[in-house]
Each structure stands twice: as structure tokens, then as C-alpha cells.
PDB file of C-alpha atoms in Angstrom:
ATOM      1  CA  MET Y 104    -120.782-127.818 -83.593  1.00  0.00           C
ATOM      2  CA  LEU Y 105    -121.402-124.671 -82.334  1.00  0.00           C
ATOM      3  CA  ARG Y 106    -122.386-122.869 -85.737  1.00  0.00           C
ATOM      4  CA  GLU Y 107    -125.408-125.443 -85.457  1.00  0.00           C
ATOM      5  CA  TRP Y 108    -126.448-125.983 -82.292  1.00  0.00           C
ATOM      6  CA  LYS Y 109    -126.808-122.120 -82.876  1.00  0.00           C
ATOM      7  CA  THR Y 110    -128.535-122.176 -86.124  1.00  0.00           C
ATOM      8  CA  GLU Y 111    -131.231-124.353 -84.028  1.00  0.00           C
ATOM      9  CA  TRP Y 112    -131.953-121.422 -81.656  1.00  0.00           C
ATOM     10  CA  MET Y 113    -132.359-119.255 -84.303  1.00  0.00           C
ATOM     11  CA  LYS Y 114    -135.201-121.294 -85.412  1.00  0.00           C
ATOM     12  CA  VAL Y 115    -136.671-120.969 -82.738  1.00  0.00           C
ATOM     13  CA  ARG Y 116    -136.195-117.476 -80.638  1.00  0.00           C
ATOM     14  CA  ARG Y 117    -139.286-115.371 -82.328  1.00  0.00           C
ATOM     15  CA  ARG Y 118    -141.172-118.974 -81.857  1.00  0.00           C
ATOM     16  CA  ARG Y 119    -141.737-118.774 -78.170  1.00  0.00           C
ATOM     17  CA  ILE Y 120    -141.571-122.316 -77.445  1.00  0.00           C
ATOM     18  CA  ALA Y 121    -141.135-121.053 -74.254  1.00  0.00           C
ATOM     19  CA  LEU Y 122    -144.774-120.640 -72.905  1.00  0.00           C
ATOM     20  CA  VAL Y 123    -145.675-123.457 -74.050  1.00  0.00           C
ATOM     21  CA  PRO Y 124    -143.422-125.881 -70.596  1.00  0.00           C
ATOM     22  CA  ALA Y 125    -144.245-122.032 -68.691  1.00  0.00           C
ATOM     23  CA  ALA Y 126    -147.886-121.717 -69.314  1.00  0.00           C
ATOM     24  CA  PHE Y 127    -148.113-126.462 -68.098  1.00  0.00           C
ATOM     25  CA  LEU Y 128    -145.375-124.892 -64.986  1.00  0.00           C
ATOM     26  CA  LEU Y 129    -148.490-121.637 -63.774  1.00  0.00           C
ATOM     27  CA  PHE Y 130    -150.529-124.893 -64.772  1.00  0.00           C
ATOM     28  CA  THR Y 131    -149.309-127.064 -62.100  1.00  0.00           C
ATOM     29  CA  PHE Y 132    -148.393-124.766 -59.655  1.00  0.00           C
ATOM     30  CA  VAL Y 133    -151.967-123.483 -59.449  1.00  0.00           C
ATOM     31  CA  TRP Y 134    -153.308-127.312 -59.495  1.00  0.00           C
ATOM     32  CA  ILE Y 135    -150.665-127.877 -56.191  1.00  0.00           C
ATOM     33  CA  SER Y 136    -151.970-124.936 -54.943  1.00  0.00           C
ATOM     34  CA  TRP Y 137    -155.672-125.892 -54.873  1.00  0.00           C
ATOM     35  CA  ALA Y 138    -154.888-129.396 -54.518  1.00  0.00           C
ATOM     36  CA  MET Y 139    -153.057-128.211 -50.522  1.00  0.00           C
ATOM     37  CA  ARG Y 140    -155.658-126.101 -49.737  1.00  0.00           C
ATOM     38  CA  SER Y 141    -158.780-128.879 -50.058  1.00  0.00           C
ATOM     39  CA  SER Y 142    -156.610-132.031 -47.922  1.00  0.00           C
ATOM     40  CA  HIS Y 143    -155.935-129.524 -45.113  1.00  0.00           C
ATOM     41  CA  MET Y 144    -153.278-130.738 -44.692  1.00  0.00           C
ATOM     42  CA  GLU Y 145    -150.143-130.104 -41.394  1.00  0.00           C
ATOM     43  CA  SER Y 146    -147.059-128.469 -42.586  1.00  0.00           C
ATOM     44  CA  GLY Y 147    -145.460-131.699 -41.098  1.00  0.00           C
ATOM     45  CA  LYS Y 148    -143.119-134.142 -41.975  1.00  0.00           C
ATOM     46  CA  GLU Y 149    -145.313-135.456 -44.544  1.00  0.00           C
ATOM     47  CA  ALA Y 150    -146.027-132.542 -46.366  1.00  0.00           C
ATOM     48  CA  TRP Y 151    -142.727-133.607 -48.021  1.00  0.00           C
ATOM     49  CA  MET Y 152    -143.602-136.408 -49.551  1.00  0.00           C
ATOM     50  CA  TRP Y 153    -147.354-135.835 -50.365  1.00  0.00           C
ATOM     51  CA  LEU Y 154    -146.271-133.208 -52.442  1.00  0.00           C
ATOM     52  CA  LEU Y 155    -143.499-134.878 -54.308  1.00  0.00           C
ATOM     53  CA  MET Y 156    -145.956-137.778 -54.623  1.00  0.00           C
ATOM     54  CA  CYS Y 157    -148.701-134.630 -56.033  1.00  0.00           C
ATOM     55  CA  LEU Y 158    -146.189-133.455 -58.826  1.00  0.00           C
ATOM     56  CA  GLY Y 159    -145.366-136.500 -59.531  1.00  0.00           C
ATOM     57  CA  LEU Y 160    -149.206-137.871 -60.454  1.00  0.00           C
ATOM     58  CA  VAL Y 161    -149.976-133.772 -61.805  1.00  0.00           C
ATOM     59  CA  ASN Y 162    -146.297-135.075 -64.065  1.00  0.00           C
ATOM     60  CA  THR Y 163    -147.332-138.094 -65.491  1.00  0.00           C
ATOM     61  CA  ILE Y 164    -150.625-136.197 -66.646  1.00  0.00           C
ATOM     62  CA  LEU Y 165    -149.419-133.385 -67.914  1.00  0.00           C
ATOM     63  CA  MET Y 166    -145.772-133.682 -69.080  1.00  0.00           C
ATOM     64  CA  PRO Y 167    -146.233-136.128 -71.648  1.00  0.00           C
ATOM     65  CA  THR Y 168    -148.878-133.437 -73.229  1.00  0.00           C
ATOM     66  CA  MET Y 169    -146.012-130.674 -72.764  1.00  0.00           C
ATOM     67  CA  ILE Y 170    -143.739-132.828 -74.026  1.00  0.00           C
ATOM     68  CA  ALA Y 171    -145.614-133.710 -77.681  1.00  0.00           C
ATOM     69  CA  MET Y 172    -146.679-130.139 -77.941  1.00  0.00           C
ATOM     70  CA  LEU Y 173    -142.748-129.258 -77.926  1.00  0.00           C
ATOM     71  CA  ALA Y 174    -141.600-131.448 -80.072  1.00  0.00           C
ATOM     72  CA  SER Y 175    -144.380-130.164 -82.423  1.00  0.00           C
ATOM     73  CA  ARG Y 176    -143.079-126.605 -81.868  1.00  0.00           C
ATOM     74  CA  LEU Y 177    -139.364-127.638 -82.496  1.00  0.00           C
ATOM     75  CA  CYS Y 178    -140.258-129.673 -85.319  1.00  0.00           C
ATOM     76  CA  ASP Y 179    -142.811-127.974 -87.376  1.00  0.00           C
ATOM     77  CA  VAL Y 180    -140.023-125.240 -88.921  1.00  0.00           C
ATOM     78  CA  GLU Y 181    -137.920-128.465 -90.908  1.00  0.00           C
ATOM     79  CA  LEU Y 182    -141.413-129.858 -91.790  1.00  0.00           C
ATOM     80  CA  LYS Y 183    -143.142-127.165 -92.891  1.00  0.00           C
ATOM     81  CA  GLY Y 184    -142.017-126.563 -96.990  1.00  0.00           C
ATOM     82  CA  ASN Y 185    -140.329-129.393 -97.137  1.00  0.00           C
ATOM     83  CA  MET Y 186    -137.728-127.781 -95.535  1.00  0.00           C
ATOM     84  CA  LEU Y 187    -135.861-130.428 -94.078  1.00  0.00           C
ATOM     85  CA  LYS Y 188    -134.335-132.485 -97.292  1.00  0.00           C
ATOM     86  CA  LEU Y 189    -133.084-128.661 -97.681  1.00  0.00           C
ATOM     87  CA  LEU Y 190    -131.061-128.760 -94.916  1.00  0.00           C
ATOM     88  CA  CYS Y 191    -130.717-132.388 -94.971  1.00  0.00           C
ATOM     89  CA  THR Y 192    -129.171-131.398 -98.259  1.00  0.00           C
ATOM     90  CA  MET Y 193    -126.251-128.920 -96.467  1.00  0.00           C
ATOM     91  CA  GLU Y 194    -126.173-130.831 -92.592  1.00  0.00           C
ATOM     92  CA  ARG Y 195    -125.471-134.315 -91.159  1.00  0.00           C
ATOM     93  CA  LYS Y 196    -128.442-135.748 -91.159  1.00  0.00           C
ATOM     94  CA  GLY Y 197    -127.257-137.163 -87.796  1.00  0.00           C
ATOM     95  CA  ARG Y 198    -126.406-133.922 -86.784  1.00  0.00           C
ATOM     96  CA  LEU Y 199    -128.900-131.800 -86.844  1.00  0.00           C
ATOM     97  CA  PHE Y 200    -131.163-134.971 -85.672  1.00  0.00           C
ATOM     98  CA  ASP Y 201    -128.920-134.343 -81.929  1.00  0.00           C
ATOM     99  CA  LEU Y 202    -129.175-131.115 -81.810  1.00  0.00           C
ATOM    100  CA  LYS Y 203    -132.908-131.154 -82.601  1.00  0.00           C
ATOM    101  CA  LEU Y 204    -132.961-133.302 -79.421  1.00  0.00           C
ATOM    102  CA  LEU Y 205    -130.739-131.228 -77.621  1.00  0.00           C
ATOM    103  CA  THR Y 206    -132.569-128.573 -77.921  1.00  0.00           C
ATOM    104  CA  GLY Y 207    -135.513-130.407 -76.565  1.00  0.00           C
ATOM    105  CA  THR Y 208    -133.638-131.781 -73.872  1.00  0.00           C
ATOM    106  CA  VAL Y 209    -132.858-128.118 -72.645  1.00  0.00           C
ATOM    107  CA  TYR Y 210    -136.423-127.180 -73.014  1.00  0.00           C
ATOM    108  CA  VAL Y 211    -137.950-130.336 -71.336  1.00  0.00           C
ATOM    109  CA  GLU Y 212    -134.775-130.378 -68.097  1.00  0.00           C
ATOM    110  CA  GLY Y 213    -135.074-126.466 -67.846  1.00  0.00           C
ATOM    111  CA  TYR Y 214    -138.958-127.450 -67.135  1.00  0.00           C
ATOM    112  CA  VAL Y 215    -137.968-129.938 -64.231  1.00  0.00           C
ATOM    113  CA  THR Y 216    -135.623-126.973 -63.348  1.00  0.00           C
ATOM    114  CA  ALA Y 217    -138.295-125.172 -62.731  1.00  0.00           C
ATOM    115  CA  GLU Y 218    -140.618-127.621 -60.764  1.00  0.00           C
ATOM    116  CA  LEU Y 219    -137.932-128.343 -57.952  1.00  0.00           C
ATOM    117  CA  VAL Y 220    -137.723-123.931 -57.343  1.00  0.00           C
ATOM    118  CA  MET Y 221    -141.636-124.231 -57.868  1.00  0.00           C
ATOM    119  CA  MET Y 222    -141.471-126.853 -54.841  1.00  0.00           C
ATOM    120  CA  LEU Y 223    -138.782-124.653 -52.937  1.00  0.00           C
ATOM    121  CA  VAL Y 224    -140.666-121.627 -53.085  1.00  0.00           C
ATOM    122  CA  PHE Y 225    -144.540-123.392 -52.556  1.00  0.00           C
ATOM    123  CA  ALA Y 226    -142.797-125.117 -48.826  1.00  0.00           C
ATOM    124  CA  ARG Y 227    -141.217-121.860 -48.012  1.00  0.00           C
ATOM    125  CA  LEU Y 228    -144.523-119.900 -48.624  1.00  0.00           C
ATOM    126  CA  HIS Y 229    -146.607-123.060 -46.871  1.00  0.00           C
ATOM    127  CA  GLY Y 230    -143.895-122.890 -43.730  1.00  0.00           C
ATOM    128  CA  PHE Y 231    -143.682-127.393 -44.841  1.00  0.00           C
ATOM    129  CA  ALA Y 232    -141.265-128.131 -41.943  1.00  0.00           C
ATOM    130  CA  GLY Y 233    -137.156-129.590 -42.988  1.00  0.00           C
ATOM    131  CA  GLY Y 234    -136.194-129.275 -46.556  1.00  0.00           C
ATOM    132  CA  MET Y 235    -135.854-131.663 -49.350  1.00  0.00           C
ATOM    133  CA  THR Y 236    -133.958-134.639 -48.493  1.00  0.00           C
ATOM    134  CA  LEU Y 237    -131.074-136.395 -51.339  1.00  0.00           C
ATOM    135  CA  ARG Y 238    -132.216-139.363 -51.948  1.00  0.00           C
ATOM    136  CA  HIS Y 239    -136.213-137.142 -52.119  1.00  0.00           C
ATOM    137  CA  LEU Y 240    -134.244-134.473 -55.074  1.00  0.00           C
ATOM    138  CA  LEU Y 241    -132.451-137.874 -56.940  1.00  0.00           C
ATOM    139  CA  CYS Y 242    -135.547-139.834 -57.652  1.00  0.00           C
ATOM    140  CA  PHE Y 243    -137.546-136.765 -58.252  1.00  0.00           C
ATOM    141  CA  LEU Y 244    -134.907-136.068 -61.132  1.00  0.00           C
ATOM    142  CA  LEU Y 245    -135.349-140.138 -61.927  1.00  0.00           C
ATOM    143  CA  GLN Y 246    -139.079-139.309 -61.889  1.00  0.00           C
ATOM    144  CA  CYS Y 247    -139.422-136.919 -64.067  1.00  0.00           C
ATOM    145  CA  GLY Y 248    -136.265-135.475 -65.143  1.00  0.00           C
ATOM    146  CA  LEU Y 249    -134.749-139.067 -66.680  1.00  0.00           C
ATOM    147  CA  VAL Y 250    -138.553-140.584 -68.097  1.00  0.00           C
ATOM    148  CA  SER Y 251    -139.216-137.638 -69.850  1.00  0.00           C
ATOM    149  CA  LEU Y 252    -135.354-137.619 -71.967  1.00  0.00           C
ATOM    150  CA  GLY Y 253    -137.506-141.028 -72.997  1.00  0.00           C
ATOM    151  CA  VAL Y 254    -140.145-139.300 -74.282  1.00  0.00           C
ATOM    152  CA  LEU Y 255    -138.870-136.742 -75.680  1.00  0.00           C
ATOM    153  CA  LEU Y 256    -137.272-138.653 -77.670  1.00  0.00           C
ATOM    154  CA  VAL Y 257    -140.175-141.145 -78.804  1.00  0.00           C
ATOM    155  CA  GLN Y 258    -142.217-137.735 -79.884  1.00  0.00           C
ATOM    156  CA  MET Y 259    -139.555-136.314 -81.847  1.00  0.00           C
ATOM    157  CA  LEU Y 260    -138.928-139.135 -83.920  1.00  0.00           C
ATOM    158  CA  LEU Y 261    -143.247-139.098 -83.892  1.00  0.00           C
ATOM    159  CA  SER Y 262    -143.135-136.009 -85.108  1.00  0.00           C
ATOM    160  CA  LEU Y 263    -140.074-135.140 -87.840  1.00  0.00           C
ATOM    161  CA  PHE Y 264    -141.866-138.280 -89.617  1.00  0.00           C
ATOM    162  CA  SER Y 265    -145.520-136.412 -89.567  1.00  0.00           C
ATOM    163  CA  VAL Y 266    -146.159-134.358 -91.898  1.00  0.00           C
ATOM    164  CA  ASN Y 267    -149.633-134.036 -90.034  1.00  0.00           C
ATOM    165  CA  GLN Y 268    -148.826-133.098 -86.118  1.00  0.00           C
ATOM    166  CA  ILE Y 269    -152.245-134.169 -85.283  1.00  0.00           C
ATOM    167  CA  LEU Y 270    -150.717-137.990 -84.154  1.00  0.00           C
ATOM    168  CA  PRO Y 271    -148.258-135.821 -82.462  1.00  0.00           C
ATOM    169  CA  LEU Y 272    -149.764-134.798 -80.211  1.00  0.00           C
ATOM    170  CA  ALA Y 273    -153.067-137.375 -80.143  1.00  0.00           C
ATOM    171  CA  VAL Y 274    -150.271-139.366 -78.667  1.00  0.00           C
ATOM    172  CA  GLY Y 275    -149.024-137.233 -76.486  1.00  0.00           C
ATOM    173  CA  LEU Y 276    -152.759-137.340 -75.045  1.00  0.00           C
ATOM    174  CA  ALA Y 277    -153.182-140.758 -75.530  1.00  0.00           C
ATOM    175  CA  GLY Y 278    -149.956-141.131 -72.944  1.00  0.00           C
ATOM    176  CA  SER Y 279    -151.538-138.781 -70.481  1.00  0.00           C
ATOM    177  CA  PHE Y 280    -153.711-141.498 -69.984  1.00  0.00           C
ATOM    178  CA  LEU Y 281    -151.725-144.513 -69.659  1.00  0.00           C
ATOM    179  CA  GLY Y 282    -149.866-143.405 -67.896  1.00  0.00           C
ATOM    180  CA  LEU Y 283    -152.628-142.465 -65.629  1.00  0.00           C
ATOM    181  CA  PHE Y 284    -154.016-145.600 -65.114  1.00  0.00           C
ATOM    182  CA  SER Y 285    -150.719-146.996 -64.929  1.00  0.00           C
ATOM    183  CA  TRP Y 286    -150.565-145.103 -60.909  1.00  0.00           C
ATOM    184  CA  PHE Y 287    -154.036-147.506 -60.488  1.00  0.00           C
ATOM    185  CA  LEU Y 288    -153.872-150.513 -62.478  1.00  0.00           C
ATOM    186  CA  SER Y 289    -151.019-152.201 -61.127  1.00  0.00           C
ATOM    187  CA  SER Y 290    -149.282-155.578 -63.688  1.00  0.00           C
ATOM    188  CA  PRO Y 291    -146.135-156.035 -65.382  1.00  0.00           C
ATOM    189  CA  LEU Y 292    -147.865-155.080 -69.279  1.00  0.00           C
ATOM    190  CA  TRP Y 293    -147.171-151.371 -67.984  1.00  0.00           C
ATOM    191  CA  ARG Y 294    -142.927-152.963 -68.662  1.00  0.00           C
ATOM    192  CA  PRO Y 295    -142.905-151.238 -72.645  1.00  0.00           C
ATOM    193  CA  VAL Y 296    -144.863-148.843 -72.013  1.00  0.00           C
ATOM    194  CA  ILE Y 297    -142.487-145.977 -71.591  1.00  0.00           C
ATOM    195  CA  TRP Y 298    -145.205-142.916 -70.460  1.00  0.00           C
ATOM    196  CA  ALA Y 299    -146.090-145.591 -67.330  1.00  0.00           C
ATOM    197  CA  TYR Y 300    -141.825-144.980 -65.272  1.00  0.00           C
ATOM    198  CA  TYR Y 301    -143.232-142.360 -64.133  1.00  0.00           C
ATOM    199  CA  ASN Y 302    -145.435-144.688 -62.275  1.00  0.00           C
ATOM    200  CA  LEU Y 303    -142.677-147.468 -61.865  1.00  0.00           C
ATOM    201  CA  LEU Y 304    -140.056-144.784 -60.794  1.00  0.00           C
ATOM    202  CA  GLY Y 305    -142.251-143.694 -57.618  1.00  0.00           C
ATOM    203  CA  TYR Y 306    -140.934-143.135 -54.174  1.00  0.00           C
ATOM    204  CA  ILE Y 307    -143.873-141.936 -52.475  1.00  0.00           C
ATOM    205  CA  GLY Y 308    -146.497-144.433 -51.089  1.00  0.00           C
ATOM    206  CA  GLN Y 309    -149.292-143.909 -49.854  1.00  0.00           C
ATOM    207  CA  ASN Y 310    -151.921-145.397 -47.143  1.00  0.00           C
ATOM    208  CA  TRP Y 311    -155.495-144.982 -47.327  1.00  0.00           C
ATOM    209  CA  ASP Y 312    -157.705-145.634 -42.605  1.00  0.00           C
ATOM    210  CA  GLU Y 313    -161.255-145.926 -43.758  1.00  0.00           C
ATOM    211  CA  SER Y 314    -162.012-146.061 -40.345  1.00  0.00           C
ATOM    212  CA  SER Y 315    -160.430-142.528 -39.260  1.00  0.00           C
ATOM    213  CA  ARG Y 316    -160.361-141.531 -43.124  1.00  0.00           C
ATOM    214  CA  ILE Y 317    -156.739-141.178 -42.785  1.00  0.00           C
ATOM    215  CA  VAL Y 318    -153.952-141.182 -45.272  1.00  0.00           C
ATOM    216  CA  SER Y 319    -150.636-141.001 -44.202  1.00  0.00           C
ATOM    217  CA  TYR Y 320    -147.630-141.241 -46.578  1.00  0.00           C
ATOM    218  CA  TYR Y 321    -144.410-143.204 -47.128  1.00  0.00           C
ATOM    219  CA  GLU Y 322    -141.225-143.512 -48.458  1.00  0.00           C
ATOM    220  CA  VAL Y 323    -141.034-146.861 -50.631  1.00  0.00           C
ATOM    221  CA  PRO Y 324    -137.766-147.937 -52.924  1.00  0.00           C
ATOM    222  CA  PRO Y 325    -137.857-147.095 -56.966  1.00  0.00           C
ATOM    223  CA  ASP Y 326    -138.258-150.131 -58.780  1.00  0.00           C
ATOM    224  CA  LYS Y 327    -134.971-150.785 -60.375  1.00  0.00           C
ATOM    225  CA  SER Y 328    -135.852-153.823 -62.310  1.00  0.00           C
ATOM    226  CA  ALA Y 329    -137.432-150.429 -64.219  1.00  0.00           C
ATOM    227  CA  LEU Y 330    -135.596-148.277 -63.467  1.00  0.00           C
ATOM    228  CA  LEU Y 331    -132.498-150.563 -65.466  1.00  0.00           C
ATOM    229  CA  THR Y 332    -134.878-150.761 -68.402  1.00  0.00           C
ATOM    230  CA  LEU Y 333    -134.925-147.120 -69.020  1.00  0.00           C
ATOM    231  CA  LEU Y 334    -131.154-146.330 -68.916  1.00  0.00           C
ATOM    232  CA  LEU Y 335    -130.884-149.573 -71.294  1.00  0.00           C
ATOM    233  CA  VAL Y 336    -133.413-148.333 -73.361  1.00  0.00           C
ATOM    234  CA  LEU Y 337    -132.963-144.970 -73.712  1.00  0.00           C
ATOM    235  CA  PRO Y 338    -129.902-145.252 -75.210  1.00  0.00           C
ATOM    236  CA  LEU Y 339    -130.251-148.475 -77.562  1.00  0.00           C
ATOM    237  CA  GLY Y 340    -134.128-145.692 -78.354  1.00  0.00           C
ATOM    238  CA  TYR Y 341    -131.463-143.003 -79.172  1.00  0.00           C
ATOM    239  CA  ALA Y 342    -129.096-145.162 -81.324  1.00  0.00           C
ATOM    240  CA  PHE Y 343    -132.280-146.552 -83.477  1.00  0.00           C
ATOM    241  CA  GLY Y 344    -133.949-143.633 -84.038  1.00  0.00           C
ATOM    242  CA  ARG Y 345    -131.088-141.541 -85.154  1.00  0.00           C
ATOM    243  CA  GLN Y 346    -130.063-144.456 -88.000  1.00  0.00           C
ATOM    244  CA  LEU Y 347    -134.301-144.282 -88.754  1.00  0.00           C
ATOM    245  CA  PHE Y 348    -133.880-140.963 -89.337  1.00  0.00           C
ATOM    246  CA  ILE Y 349    -131.164-141.412 -91.445  1.00  0.00           C
ATOM    247  CA  ARG Y 350    -132.047-143.700 -93.531  1.00  0.00           C
ATOM    248  CA  ARG Y 351    -135.952-141.970 -94.170  1.00  0.00           C
ATOM    249  CA  THR Y 352    -134.557-138.681 -94.479  1.00  0.00           C
ATOM    250  CA  PRO Y 353    -133.721-137.339 -98.080  1.00  0.00           C
ATOM    251  CA  GLY Y 354    -130.616-135.413 -98.486  1.00  0.00           C
ATOM    252  CA  CYS Y 355    -126.555-135.965 -98.337  1.00  0.00           C
ATOM    253  CA  ASP Y 356    -125.508-138.197 -95.615  1.00  0.00           C
TER     254      ASP Y 356
END
């Protein structure tokens, strides 16, 4: 297992894949900084809730595209020159799928961790009152970390089964738009759409006072049924995807 794990990292060590999440993280920081400056928000208690809600919306837009690019970069090594068939004659297909998914998970969760650090730095620079509560931390990890694993699983399967990586990238872009629409169009029809769970697991609400033109923020309980659905679908999707990869990939088992 360790030998195959080391091999996965040797495949990508010179491909500068980490530049993809790094670029998106920099863009997110610039976006949040601009939004903070244009909102003229006081450095009070609501500033933390504004930051968490704003970051959740930004992640809904950017993370599906970032994950699609990441999965494509991780899988194109095996797809070039029919290398996947050769690898599957030397390594068990199931293990190859597991390690490929695990490698992508390291990048995605590393991105989520970097966002946490970015929020703390951002709050320190702008003098936010108080700090991130444990509830906010757990909800952020569920909203961004857990949902992104589901998106990664979908994109990894698409990239592994697509010789032309245009299709997975197009799906990632479409996922960004679908996730964004789910924030403004509330409907139970979003339940089967994995990208909409960035919104369904949202934990900050806002209230717009038209007379005073002031936006106030408040905490809302995350959708428990959506969370339960995600927790059930993730292992089932992993098992189905792994079995599909084993059956449809040529080579030895």
C-alpha cells in the first residue's frame, strides 16, 4: 500500500498540480478583500457571519471548477498513451482507484484547511471582534469539506472514463452555475444535485431591510435531512464508482 501511495505522488511531483488550488485560493482572498471593502461593514460580531456566508457562496462558485481541473490533472497521466490499461496489469484496479481518490482528497482538504487559515488571517488583519466558534468551524467543514468530497468523487469518475477532458471540465463549470442558482431558487428539486449541497448545508442566513438598506446576518440550523442524505450517498457512491471502475477498466483485477 505504501509503495503504491508513494508511486502516486511520484507521478504528480513535477506537474505543479498544487498551483491549481493555490491560484483559486489567491483569487478567493482577493475577492473577499474586495467584497469587505465595498460592503463598509463594521468590525463587529456580524463580521464573522458575513465572512462565513460570503466564503460559502464563493466556494459554491469556484470549488466545482477547481475540483474539476484538479481531477483532470490527476487522471491525465494514466489516460495518455493508454497508460491506464498498462497500470491495471501491474496493480489492482480497486487499489488504483482508492489511491487516486485519496490523492485528490489530500489536495481538496488541504485547500479547505488553507481557507481556514486564510479566514483567521483575514479576521486578524481587519480586527474582527471575537473568534470563530466551534459551531462555525464544524459547519464550515461540513459545508465545504464534506460536499467537496462528493464533488471530487463525481469529477474523478468522469475524468477516469473520459479520454477527452473537456467533458469533465464542462461538468465542473455547469456544477458551479447549478450551485449558484440553488442559492437563489429554493426547491426540493436540488436534492439530487451534489453541487447544490454547498447551499443546502448553509448555516448563515441574511435579512435585507429595504427601508434602511441594511443587511443583518443570523445563524440558521443546517439542513439535517440534506446532511443525512450526503452521509448516506457518499459511501454508496464510492462503492458504486469503485466497482464501475473495476468492471470497465481493461487489465488484470
